[in-house]
């Protein structure tokens, strides 16, 4: 017997079909948001050496809006220091005023083997070009919550410092002494990096040039678009990149192999102003854990070599060059002095020998 379908049955079937479609669409939307969340919090990319790596956002080491983990409460992950203050849009390390110094420091030591730090910052102020200062610094150091002359941090630090220097101290000094040449020119603002074992001094008058691992020009002041800095430490290789042109494109700044940084250090950011000023704003610090495949041999080699002191493969040679450069004037002075003394002694000895020879000749003659 043939089954007949009434209008009510058609309505029921249609509504069931629509419900199924809506349900499937809801499941798709839910799945879509889950996938989107996973892509944001964990994303795969390719390293500079061709290895594949995954990035995982580590919130306990990150500083983001609305800055709930920043402050003096016991649950905070970050500490404020000096003139640093929180607003709804940023953390202002220093205002556009003279003689200010501010910083933020993580309370939790970082024990990640490979990591990548994304820094969203803004530097702006009323000062004209090269009449502003001094810049800001990003830190991964053994010490924390210290004050000093190196962009608001201590001088003989232990660890890594990455500097966004906005005032050319050395170039101004060379111009005053008529020693300025295009060969020695560095265009500011300038980004550089330094690894210190606690014994090297940052040469502020030379903008850290004697101890820098590398650097690049980064025009970051008074821009209408966002500016970013990336610091990656992976497989004992330090990479710094910048994204400052508003094109969402990373540009290489420095890449140094053979860098050894111990685990258990603290992340921080600091800034300082003197006679010259600027607003130094920190919008976010996002730290990603990098998961990089390693061979069994690489794992064994890294486990056997425990890193306790920050170093770079050629740091000893760099230190020798710094010492030679610092003592070159003294060495030249003593070289000239002893050379003159030697010539004087030779002349005196020659005159004495000549007088004796002349006296002996006269005696033989008589």
mmCIF file of C-alpha atoms in Angstrom:
data_model
loop_
_atom_site.group_PDB
_atom_site.id
_atom_site.type_symbol
_atom_site.label_atom_id
_atom_site.label_comp_id
_atom_site.label_asym_id
_atom_site.label_seq_id
_atom_site.Cartn_x
_atom_site.Cartn_y
_atom_site.Cartn_z
ATOM 1 C CA UNK A 1 0.000 0.000 0.000
ATOM 2 C CA UNK A 2 1.441 3.314 -1.053
ATOM 3 C CA UNK A 3 2.208 5.764 1.668
ATOM 4 C CA UNK A 4 0.818 9.233 1.201
ATOM 5 C CA UNK A 5 2.508 12.331 2.594
ATOM 6 C CA UNK A 6 0.327 15.113 3.869
ATOM 7 C CA UNK A 7 1.154 18.791 4.084
ATOM 8 C CA UNK A 8 1.806 18.348 7.810
ATOM 9 C CA UNK A 9 4.318 15.631 7.081
ATOM 10 C CA UNK A 10 6.054 17.906 4.590
ATOM 11 C CA UNK A 11 6.247 20.683 7.133
ATOM 12 C CA UNK A 12 7.658 18.293 9.738
ATOM 13 C CA UNK A 13 10.220 16.870 7.330
ATOM 14 C CA UNK A 14 11.238 20.356 6.198
ATOM 15 C CA UNK A 15 11.605 21.605 9.748
ATOM 16 C CA UNK A 16 13.650 18.504 10.629
ATOM 17 C CA UNK A 17 15.916 19.107 7.664
ATOM 18 C CA UNK A 18 16.376 22.782 8.609
ATOM 19 C CA UNK A 19 17.109 21.791 12.202
ATOM 20 C CA UNK A 20 19.733 19.345 10.989
ATOM 21 C CA UNK A 21 21.322 22.006 8.824
ATOM 22 C CA UNK A 22 21.316 24.515 11.692
ATOM 23 C CA UNK A 23 22.794 21.911 14.018
ATOM 24 C CA UNK A 24 25.529 21.028 11.536
ATOM 25 C CA UNK A 25 26.218 24.684 10.966
ATOM 26 C CA UNK A 26 26.440 25.235 14.715
ATOM 27 C CA UNK A 27 28.857 22.320 15.026
ATOM 28 C CA UNK A 28 30.930 23.730 12.167
ATOM 29 C CA UNK A 29 31.008 27.171 13.764
ATOM 30 C CA UNK A 30 32.005 25.676 17.111
ATOM 31 C CA UNK A 31 34.743 23.626 15.464
ATOM 32 C CA UNK A 32 35.838 26.659 13.504
ATOM 33 C CA UNK A 33 36.339 28.704 16.668
ATOM 34 C CA UNK A 34 38.247 25.872 18.338
ATOM 35 C CA UNK A 35 40.578 25.590 15.363
ATOM 36 C CA UNK A 36 41.020 29.355 15.276
ATOM 37 C CA UNK A 37 41.905 29.371 18.981
ATOM 38 C CA UNK A 38 44.449 26.590 18.473
ATOM 39 C CA UNK A 39 45.991 28.441 15.558
ATOM 40 C CA UNK A 40 46.366 31.542 17.691
ATOM 41 C CA UNK A 41 47.801 29.822 20.749
ATOM 42 C CA UNK A 42 49.876 27.201 18.911
ATOM 43 C CA UNK A 43 51.152 27.757 15.404
ATOM 44 C CA UNK A 44 53.741 26.000 13.287
ATOM 45 C CA UNK A 45 56.434 27.804 11.398
ATOM 46 C CA UNK A 46 59.794 27.104 9.843
ATOM 47 C CA UNK A 47 63.049 28.190 11.451
ATOM 48 C CA UNK A 48 65.902 29.947 9.688
ATOM 49 C CA UNK A 49 67.828 26.660 9.470
ATOM 50 C CA UNK A 50 64.923 24.792 7.871
ATOM 51 C CA UNK A 51 63.672 22.988 10.984
ATOM 52 C CA UNK A 52 59.996 22.940 11.867
ATOM 53 C CA UNK A 53 58.936 24.391 15.185
ATOM 54 C CA UNK A 54 55.739 25.011 17.131
ATOM 55 C CA UNK A 55 54.984 28.114 19.157
ATOM 56 C CA UNK A 56 52.911 28.086 22.350
ATOM 57 C CA UNK A 57 51.964 31.302 24.096
ATOM 58 C CA UNK A 58 53.115 31.254 27.734
ATOM 59 C CA UNK A 59 50.819 33.625 29.600
ATOM 60 C CA UNK A 60 52.748 33.470 32.877
ATOM 61 C CA UNK A 61 55.706 35.141 31.122
ATOM 62 C CA UNK A 62 53.595 37.501 28.987
ATOM 63 C CA UNK A 63 52.323 41.016 29.638
ATOM 64 C CA UNK A 64 49.134 41.991 27.802
ATOM 65 C CA UNK A 65 45.981 44.098 28.170
ATOM 66 C CA UNK A 66 44.204 44.594 30.519
ATOM 67 C CA UNK A 67 47.453 44.160 32.525
ATOM 68 C CA UNK A 68 45.777 42.263 35.364
ATOM 69 C CA UNK A 69 48.978 40.367 36.169
ATOM 70 C CA UNK A 70 50.948 43.557 36.776
ATOM 71 C CA UNK A 71 51.210 45.271 40.120
ATOM 72 C CA UNK A 72 51.977 44.816 43.788
ATOM 73 C CA UNK A 73 49.484 42.052 44.627
ATOM 74 C CA UNK A 74 50.720 38.585 45.549
ATOM 75 C CA UNK A 75 49.064 37.080 42.461
ATOM 76 C CA UNK A 76 50.865 39.406 40.031
ATOM 77 C CA UNK A 77 53.402 37.982 37.616
ATOM 78 C CA UNK A 78 55.108 41.331 36.943
ATOM 79 C CA UNK A 79 56.481 44.154 39.090
ATOM 80 C CA UNK A 80 56.464 47.867 38.317
ATOM 81 C CA UNK A 81 59.514 49.953 39.129
ATOM 82 C CA UNK A 82 60.399 53.652 39.204
ATOM 83 C CA UNK A 83 58.209 55.949 37.111
ATOM 84 C CA UNK A 84 56.494 53.113 35.221
ATOM 85 C CA UNK A 85 52.718 53.414 35.303
ATOM 86 C CA UNK A 86 49.744 51.452 33.930
ATOM 87 C CA UNK A 87 47.097 52.931 31.621
ATOM 88 C CA UNK A 88 44.263 51.233 29.775
ATOM 89 C CA UNK A 89 46.264 51.136 26.538
ATOM 90 C CA UNK A 90 49.888 50.669 27.586
ATOM 91 C CA UNK A 91 52.494 50.538 30.312
ATOM 92 C CA UNK A 92 54.448 53.803 30.205
ATOM 93 C CA UNK A 93 58.007 53.171 31.323
ATOM 94 C CA UNK A 94 58.981 56.848 31.218
ATOM 95 C CA UNK A 95 56.994 59.982 30.351
ATOM 96 C CA UNK A 96 58.266 62.765 28.098
ATOM 97 C CA UNK A 97 60.002 64.428 31.057
ATOM 98 C CA UNK A 98 63.613 64.811 32.143
ATOM 99 C CA UNK A 99 65.402 62.482 34.581
ATOM 100 C CA UNK A 100 62.841 59.683 34.649
ATOM 101 C CA UNK A 101 63.512 55.973 34.998
ATOM 102 C CA UNK A 102 61.063 53.062 34.895
ATOM 103 C CA UNK A 103 60.884 49.322 34.352
ATOM 104 C CA UNK A 104 58.752 46.177 34.487
ATOM 105 C CA UNK A 105 60.185 42.837 35.615
ATOM 106 C CA UNK A 106 58.801 39.327 35.574
ATOM 107 C CA UNK A 107 58.554 37.632 38.958
ATOM 108 C CA UNK A 108 58.782 34.123 37.512
ATOM 109 C CA UNK A 109 62.151 32.806 36.276
ATOM 110 C CA UNK A 110 62.003 31.286 32.800
ATOM 111 C CA UNK A 111 63.123 27.680 32.392
ATOM 112 C CA UNK A 112 62.230 27.319 28.716
ATOM 113 C CA UNK A 113 65.013 25.965 26.542
ATOM 114 C CA UNK A 114 63.865 27.674 23.320
ATOM 115 C CA UNK A 115 61.672 30.754 23.268
ATOM 116 C CA UNK A 116 60.552 33.737 21.213
ATOM 117 C CA UNK A 117 59.588 37.126 22.645
ATOM 118 C CA UNK A 118 57.284 39.476 20.697
ATOM 119 C CA UNK A 119 57.444 43.087 21.866
ATOM 120 C CA UNK A 120 54.831 45.668 20.901
ATOM 121 C CA UNK A 121 56.085 49.132 21.804
ATOM 122 C CA UNK A 122 55.805 52.815 20.959
ATOM 123 C CA UNK A 123 58.344 55.650 21.323
ATOM 124 C CA UNK A 124 57.086 59.181 20.799
ATOM 125 C CA UNK A 125 57.572 62.700 22.084
ATOM 126 C CA UNK A 126 57.908 66.418 21.378
ATOM 127 C CA UNK A 127 61.662 66.386 20.760
ATOM 128 C CA UNK A 128 63.026 66.886 17.261
ATOM 129 C CA UNK A 129 65.257 64.360 15.493
ATOM 130 C CA UNK A 130 68.374 63.479 17.530
ATOM 131 C CA UNK A 131 67.110 65.737 20.320
ATOM 132 C CA UNK A 132 65.302 62.968 22.142
ATOM 133 C CA UNK A 133 66.318 60.113 24.355
ATOM 134 C CA UNK A 134 67.366 57.777 25.480
ATOM 135 C CA UNK A 135 65.492 54.675 24.352
ATOM 136 C CA UNK A 136 64.409 51.394 25.926
ATOM 137 C CA UNK A 137 65.871 47.951 26.594
ATOM 138 C CA UNK A 138 64.558 44.388 26.763
ATOM 139 C CA UNK A 139 66.230 42.044 29.232
ATOM 140 C CA UNK A 140 66.722 38.369 29.982
ATOM 141 C CA UNK A 141 69.007 38.504 33.016
ATOM 142 C CA UNK A 142 69.941 36.824 36.258
ATOM 143 C CA UNK A 143 69.286 40.036 38.187
ATOM 144 C CA UNK A 144 65.971 41.852 38.381
ATOM 145 C CA UNK A 145 64.590 45.097 39.827
ATOM 146 C CA UNK A 146 67.961 46.868 39.657
ATOM 147 C CA UNK A 147 68.579 50.507 38.700
ATOM 148 C CA UNK A 148 71.529 51.874 36.795
ATOM 149 C CA UNK A 149 72.804 53.805 33.765
ATOM 150 C CA UNK A 150 72.144 51.198 31.042
ATOM 151 C CA UNK A 151 68.661 52.261 29.904
ATOM 152 C CA UNK A 152 67.599 52.241 33.547
ATOM 153 C CA UNK A 153 69.211 48.906 34.467
ATOM 154 C CA UNK A 154 72.501 48.010 36.169
ATOM 155 C CA UNK A 155 75.732 48.132 34.183
ATOM 156 C CA UNK A 156 77.456 44.805 34.917
ATOM 157 C CA UNK A 157 74.370 42.686 34.246
ATOM 158 C CA UNK A 158 74.408 38.930 33.666
ATOM 159 C CA UNK A 159 72.467 37.763 30.627
ATOM 160 C CA UNK A 160 71.040 39.315 27.466
ATOM 161 C CA UNK A 161 70.180 42.924 26.710
ATOM 162 C CA UNK A 162 68.526 44.169 23.508
ATOM 163 C CA UNK A 163 68.607 47.953 23.161
ATOM 164 C CA UNK A 164 66.466 50.353 21.141
ATOM 165 C CA UNK A 165 68.803 53.362 21.303
ATOM 166 C CA UNK A 166 67.336 56.645 20.061
ATOM 167 C CA UNK A 167 70.226 59.068 20.695
ATOM 168 C CA UNK A 168 73.637 58.877 18.923
ATOM 169 C CA UNK A 169 76.128 59.692 21.694
ATOM 170 C CA UNK A 170 79.199 58.550 19.747
ATOM 171 C CA UNK A 171 78.281 60.347 16.520
ATOM 172 C CA UNK A 172 77.703 63.609 18.390
ATOM 173 C CA UNK A 173 81.080 63.226 20.120
ATOM 174 C CA UNK A 174 82.835 62.501 16.811
ATOM 175 C CA UNK A 175 81.191 65.487 15.157
ATOM 176 C CA UNK A 176 82.456 67.732 17.960
ATOM 177 C CA UNK A 177 86.001 66.407 17.482
ATOM 178 C CA UNK A 178 85.807 66.536 13.669
ATOM 179 C CA UNK A 179 86.280 62.744 13.538
ATOM 180 C CA UNK A 180 82.924 61.934 11.974
ATOM 181 C CA UNK A 181 83.131 59.783 8.809
ATOM 182 C CA UNK A 182 80.597 57.925 6.714
ATOM 183 C CA UNK A 183 82.463 54.682 7.438
ATOM 184 C CA UNK A 184 81.726 54.921 11.161
ATOM 185 C CA UNK A 185 78.188 56.275 10.780
ATOM 186 C CA UNK A 186 75.231 54.513 12.351
ATOM 187 C CA UNK A 187 71.777 55.938 11.688
ATOM 188 C CA UNK A 188 69.642 56.262 14.822
ATOM 189 C CA UNK A 189 67.365 54.970 16.292
ATOM 190 C CA UNK A 190 69.476 51.817 16.367
ATOM 191 C CA UNK A 191 68.735 48.311 17.680
ATOM 192 C CA UNK A 192 71.615 46.251 19.102
ATOM 193 C CA UNK A 193 72.202 43.271 21.393
ATOM 194 C CA UNK A 194 74.749 42.395 24.057
ATOM 195 C CA UNK A 195 75.461 39.224 26.039
ATOM 196 C CA UNK A 196 77.210 39.857 29.351
ATOM 197 C CA UNK A 197 78.728 37.482 31.903
ATOM 198 C CA UNK A 198 78.702 40.163 34.597
ATOM 199 C CA UNK A 199 82.183 41.518 33.834
ATOM 200 C CA UNK A 200 81.665 43.647 30.729
ATOM 201 C CA UNK A 201 80.733 47.304 30.967
ATOM 202 C CA UNK A 202 78.282 48.893 28.558
ATOM 203 C CA UNK A 203 80.032 51.893 26.959
ATOM 204 C CA UNK A 204 77.298 54.524 26.976
ATOM 205 C CA UNK A 205 79.482 57.171 25.313
ATOM 206 C CA UNK A 206 79.987 54.853 22.334
ATOM 207 C CA UNK A 207 76.391 53.546 22.323
ATOM 208 C CA UNK A 208 77.564 50.064 23.293
ATOM 209 C CA UNK A 209 79.522 49.546 20.072
ATOM 210 C CA UNK A 210 82.563 47.757 21.632
ATOM 211 C CA UNK A 211 80.393 44.944 23.058
ATOM 212 C CA UNK A 212 77.511 44.680 20.594
ATOM 213 C CA UNK A 213 76.842 41.394 18.799
ATOM 214 C CA UNK A 214 75.210 43.172 15.862
ATOM 215 C CA UNK A 215 72.441 45.599 15.090
ATOM 216 C CA UNK A 216 70.388 47.566 12.602
ATOM 217 C CA UNK A 217 68.786 50.940 12.036
ATOM 218 C CA UNK A 218 65.147 51.114 13.158
ATOM 219 C CA UNK A 219 63.212 54.340 12.574
ATOM 220 C CA UNK A 220 60.606 53.908 15.306
ATOM 221 C CA UNK A 221 59.856 57.378 16.708
ATOM 222 C CA UNK A 222 56.554 59.204 16.255
ATOM 223 C CA UNK A 223 55.009 56.690 13.870
ATOM 224 C CA UNK A 224 51.270 56.402 13.250
ATOM 225 C CA UNK A 225 51.369 52.613 12.972
ATOM 226 C CA UNK A 226 52.391 49.834 15.371
ATOM 227 C CA UNK A 227 56.035 48.869 15.910
ATOM 228 C CA UNK A 228 57.216 45.411 16.938
ATOM 229 C CA UNK A 229 60.445 43.697 17.942
ATOM 230 C CA UNK A 230 61.105 39.942 17.949
ATOM 231 C CA UNK A 231 63.789 38.211 20.012
ATOM 232 C CA UNK A 232 64.263 34.504 19.353
ATOM 233 C CA UNK A 233 66.583 32.161 21.225
ATOM 234 C CA UNK A 234 66.555 28.675 19.695
ATOM 235 C CA UNK A 235 69.216 25.985 19.541
ATOM 236 C CA UNK A 236 71.786 28.404 20.952
ATOM 237 C CA UNK A 237 71.162 30.941 18.235
ATOM 238 C CA UNK A 238 70.076 34.517 18.899
ATOM 239 C CA UNK A 239 67.900 36.250 16.303
ATOM 240 C CA UNK A 240 66.444 39.744 16.450
ATOM 241 C CA UNK A 241 63.891 40.983 13.899
ATOM 242 C CA UNK A 242 61.843 44.171 13.553
ATOM 243 C CA UNK A 243 58.414 44.988 12.133
ATOM 244 C CA UNK A 244 58.238 48.781 12.016
ATOM 245 C CA UNK A 245 56.933 49.757 8.571
ATOM 246 C CA UNK A 246 53.254 48.985 9.109
ATOM 247 C CA UNK A 247 53.324 46.159 6.534
ATOM 248 C CA UNK A 248 53.141 43.244 9.004
ATOM 249 C CA UNK A 249 56.466 41.995 7.664
ATOM 250 C CA UNK A 250 59.474 40.989 9.749
ATOM 251 C CA UNK A 251 62.885 42.298 8.733
ATOM 252 C CA UNK A 252 66.185 40.765 9.872
ATOM 253 C CA UNK A 253 68.237 42.806 12.319
ATOM 254 C CA UNK A 254 70.863 40.419 13.691
ATOM 255 C CA UNK A 255 71.488 36.688 13.753
ATOM 256 C CA UNK A 256 74.266 35.265 15.948
ATOM 257 C CA UNK A 257 75.033 31.539 16.398
ATOM 258 C CA UNK A 258 76.877 30.094 19.364
ATOM 259 C CA UNK A 259 74.995 32.063 22.029
ATOM 260 C CA UNK A 260 74.639 30.301 25.383
ATOM 261 C CA UNK A 261 72.066 31.617 27.846
ATOM 262 C CA UNK A 262 71.328 29.814 31.131
ATOM 263 C CA UNK A 263 67.785 28.935 32.125
ATOM 264 C CA UNK A 264 66.106 30.466 35.154
ATOM 265 C CA UNK A 265 66.633 34.140 34.260
ATOM 266 C CA UNK A 266 64.027 36.928 34.332
ATOM 267 C CA UNK A 267 62.452 38.938 31.518
ATOM 268 C CA UNK A 268 62.163 42.693 31.853
ATOM 269 C CA UNK A 269 61.934 46.024 30.054
ATOM 270 C CA UNK A 270 63.347 49.362 31.156
ATOM 271 C CA UNK A 271 63.860 52.930 29.982
ATOM 272 C CA UNK A 272 65.540 56.130 31.112
ATOM 273 C CA UNK A 273 65.523 59.824 30.187
ATOM 274 C CA UNK A 274 68.118 62.477 30.971
ATOM 275 C CA UNK A 275 68.270 65.980 29.556
ATOM 276 C CA UNK A 276 66.576 64.590 26.434
ATOM 277 C CA UNK A 277 63.213 62.898 26.765
ATOM 278 C CA UNK A 278 60.545 60.721 25.130
ATOM 279 C CA UNK A 279 57.480 58.694 26.018
ATOM 280 C CA UNK A 280 58.510 55.019 26.120
ATOM 281 C CA UNK A 281 55.375 52.867 26.018
ATOM 282 C CA UNK A 282 55.113 49.098 26.251
ATOM 283 C CA UNK A 283 51.882 47.726 24.771
ATOM 284 C CA UNK A 284 52.596 44.005 25.153
ATOM 285 C CA UNK A 285 55.232 41.360 25.782
ATOM 286 C CA UNK A 286 54.251 37.929 24.455
ATOM 287 C CA UNK A 287 56.522 34.973 25.135
ATOM 288 C CA UNK A 288 56.174 31.814 23.062
ATOM 289 C CA UNK A 289 57.673 28.468 23.910
ATOM 290 C CA UNK A 290 59.323 26.939 20.849
ATOM 291 C CA UNK A 291 59.159 23.193 20.363
ATOM 292 C CA UNK A 292 62.012 22.282 18.027
ATOM 293 C CA UNK A 293 62.795 18.686 17.004
ATOM 294 C CA UNK A 294 66.303 17.527 17.919
ATOM 295 C CA UNK A 295 68.235 14.402 17.051
ATOM 296 C CA UNK A 296 69.398 12.050 19.809
ATOM 297 C CA UNK A 297 72.970 13.287 19.359
ATOM 298 C CA UNK A 298 71.892 16.911 19.739
ATOM 299 C CA UNK A 299 69.900 16.053 22.856
ATOM 300 C CA UNK A 300 72.888 14.262 24.407
ATOM 301 C CA UNK A 301 75.279 17.095 23.585
ATOM 302 C CA UNK A 302 73.011 19.733 25.137
ATOM 303 C CA UNK A 303 72.326 17.618 28.234
ATOM 304 C CA UNK A 304 76.042 17.026 28.816
ATOM 305 C CA UNK A 305 76.916 20.728 28.538
ATOM 306 C CA UNK A 306 75.160 22.564 31.345
ATOM 307 C CA UNK A 307 75.117 26.325 30.759
ATOM 308 C CA UNK A 308 75.743 28.308 33.935
ATOM 309 C CA UNK A 309 77.346 31.503 32.592
ATOM 310 C CA UNK A 310 76.139 33.522 29.564
ATOM 311 C CA UNK A 311 78.624 33.435 26.732
ATOM 312 C CA UNK A 312 79.143 33.732 23.004
ATOM 313 C CA UNK A 313 81.609 31.576 21.085
ATOM 314 C CA UNK A 314 83.877 34.555 20.352
ATOM 315 C CA UNK A 315 83.251 36.494 23.576
ATOM 316 C CA UNK A 316 86.855 35.935 24.777
ATOM 317 C CA UNK A 317 88.230 37.428 21.570
ATOM 318 C CA UNK A 318 85.770 40.308 21.863
ATOM 319 C CA UNK A 319 86.917 40.959 25.437
ATOM 320 C CA UNK A 320 90.575 41.017 24.334
ATOM 321 C CA UNK A 321 89.752 43.528 21.616
ATOM 322 C CA UNK A 322 88.000 45.746 24.170
ATOM 323 C CA UNK A 323 90.963 45.605 26.533
ATOM 324 C CA UNK A 324 93.428 46.350 23.739
ATOM 325 C CA UNK A 325 91.306 49.256 22.601
ATOM 326 C CA UNK A 326 91.080 50.659 26.118
ATOM 327 C CA UNK A 327 94.845 50.488 26.735
ATOM 328 C CA UNK A 328 96.061 51.503 23.271
ATOM 329 C CA UNK A 329 96.790 55.095 24.315
ATOM 330 C CA UNK A 330 98.706 54.035 27.431
ATOM 331 C CA UNK A 331 100.612 51.413 25.470
ATOM 332 C CA UNK A 332 101.603 53.975 22.858
ATOM 333 C CA UNK A 333 102.793 56.401 25.560
ATOM 334 C CA UNK A 334 105.017 53.843 27.270
ATOM 335 C CA UNK A 335 106.320 52.555 23.938
ATOM 336 C CA UNK A 336 107.463 56.039 22.954
ATOM 337 C CA UNK A 337 108.868 56.704 26.443
ATOM 338 C CA UNK A 338 110.923 53.520 26.596
ATOM 339 C CA UNK A 339 112.076 54.006 23.022
ATOM 340 C CA UNK A 340 113.424 57.474 23.907
ATOM 341 C CA UNK A 341 115.078 56.117 27.041
ATOM 342 C CA UNK A 342 116.678 53.345 25.024
ATOM 343 C CA UNK A 343 118.032 55.796 22.476
ATOM 344 C CA UNK A 344 119.374 57.996 25.296
ATOM 345 C CA UNK A 345 121.161 55.031 26.943
ATOM 346 C CA UNK A 346 122.700 54.000 23.638
ATOM 347 C CA UNK A 347 123.945 57.537 23.019
ATOM 348 C CA UNK A 348 125.489 57.738 26.505
ATOM 349 C CA UNK A 349 127.157 54.333 26.172
ATOM 350 C CA UNK A 350 128.454 55.321 22.741
ATOM 351 C CA UNK A 351 129.934 58.564 24.061
ATOM 352 C CA UNK A 352 131.626 56.763 26.981
ATOM 353 C CA UNK A 353 133.153 54.147 24.679
ATOM 354 C CA UNK A 354 134.271 56.797 22.245
ATOM 355 C CA UNK A 355 135.962 58.877 24.990
ATOM 356 C CA UNK A 356 137.815 55.808 26.315
ATOM 357 C CA UNK A 357 138.947 54.834 22.852
ATOM 358 C CA UNK A 358 140.197 58.348 22.241
ATOM 359 C CA UNK A 359 142.089 58.394 25.574
ATOM 360 C CA UNK A 360 143.755 55.045 24.855
ATOM 361 C CA UNK A 361 144.796 56.284 21.427
ATOM 362 C CA UNK A 362 146.513 59.319 22.946
ATOM 363 C CA UNK A 363 148.463 57.167 25.459
ATOM 364 C CA UNK A 364 149.786 54.932 22.687
ATOM 365 C CA UNK A 365 150.819 57.981 20.707
ATOM 366 C CA UNK A 366 152.917 59.373 23.591
#
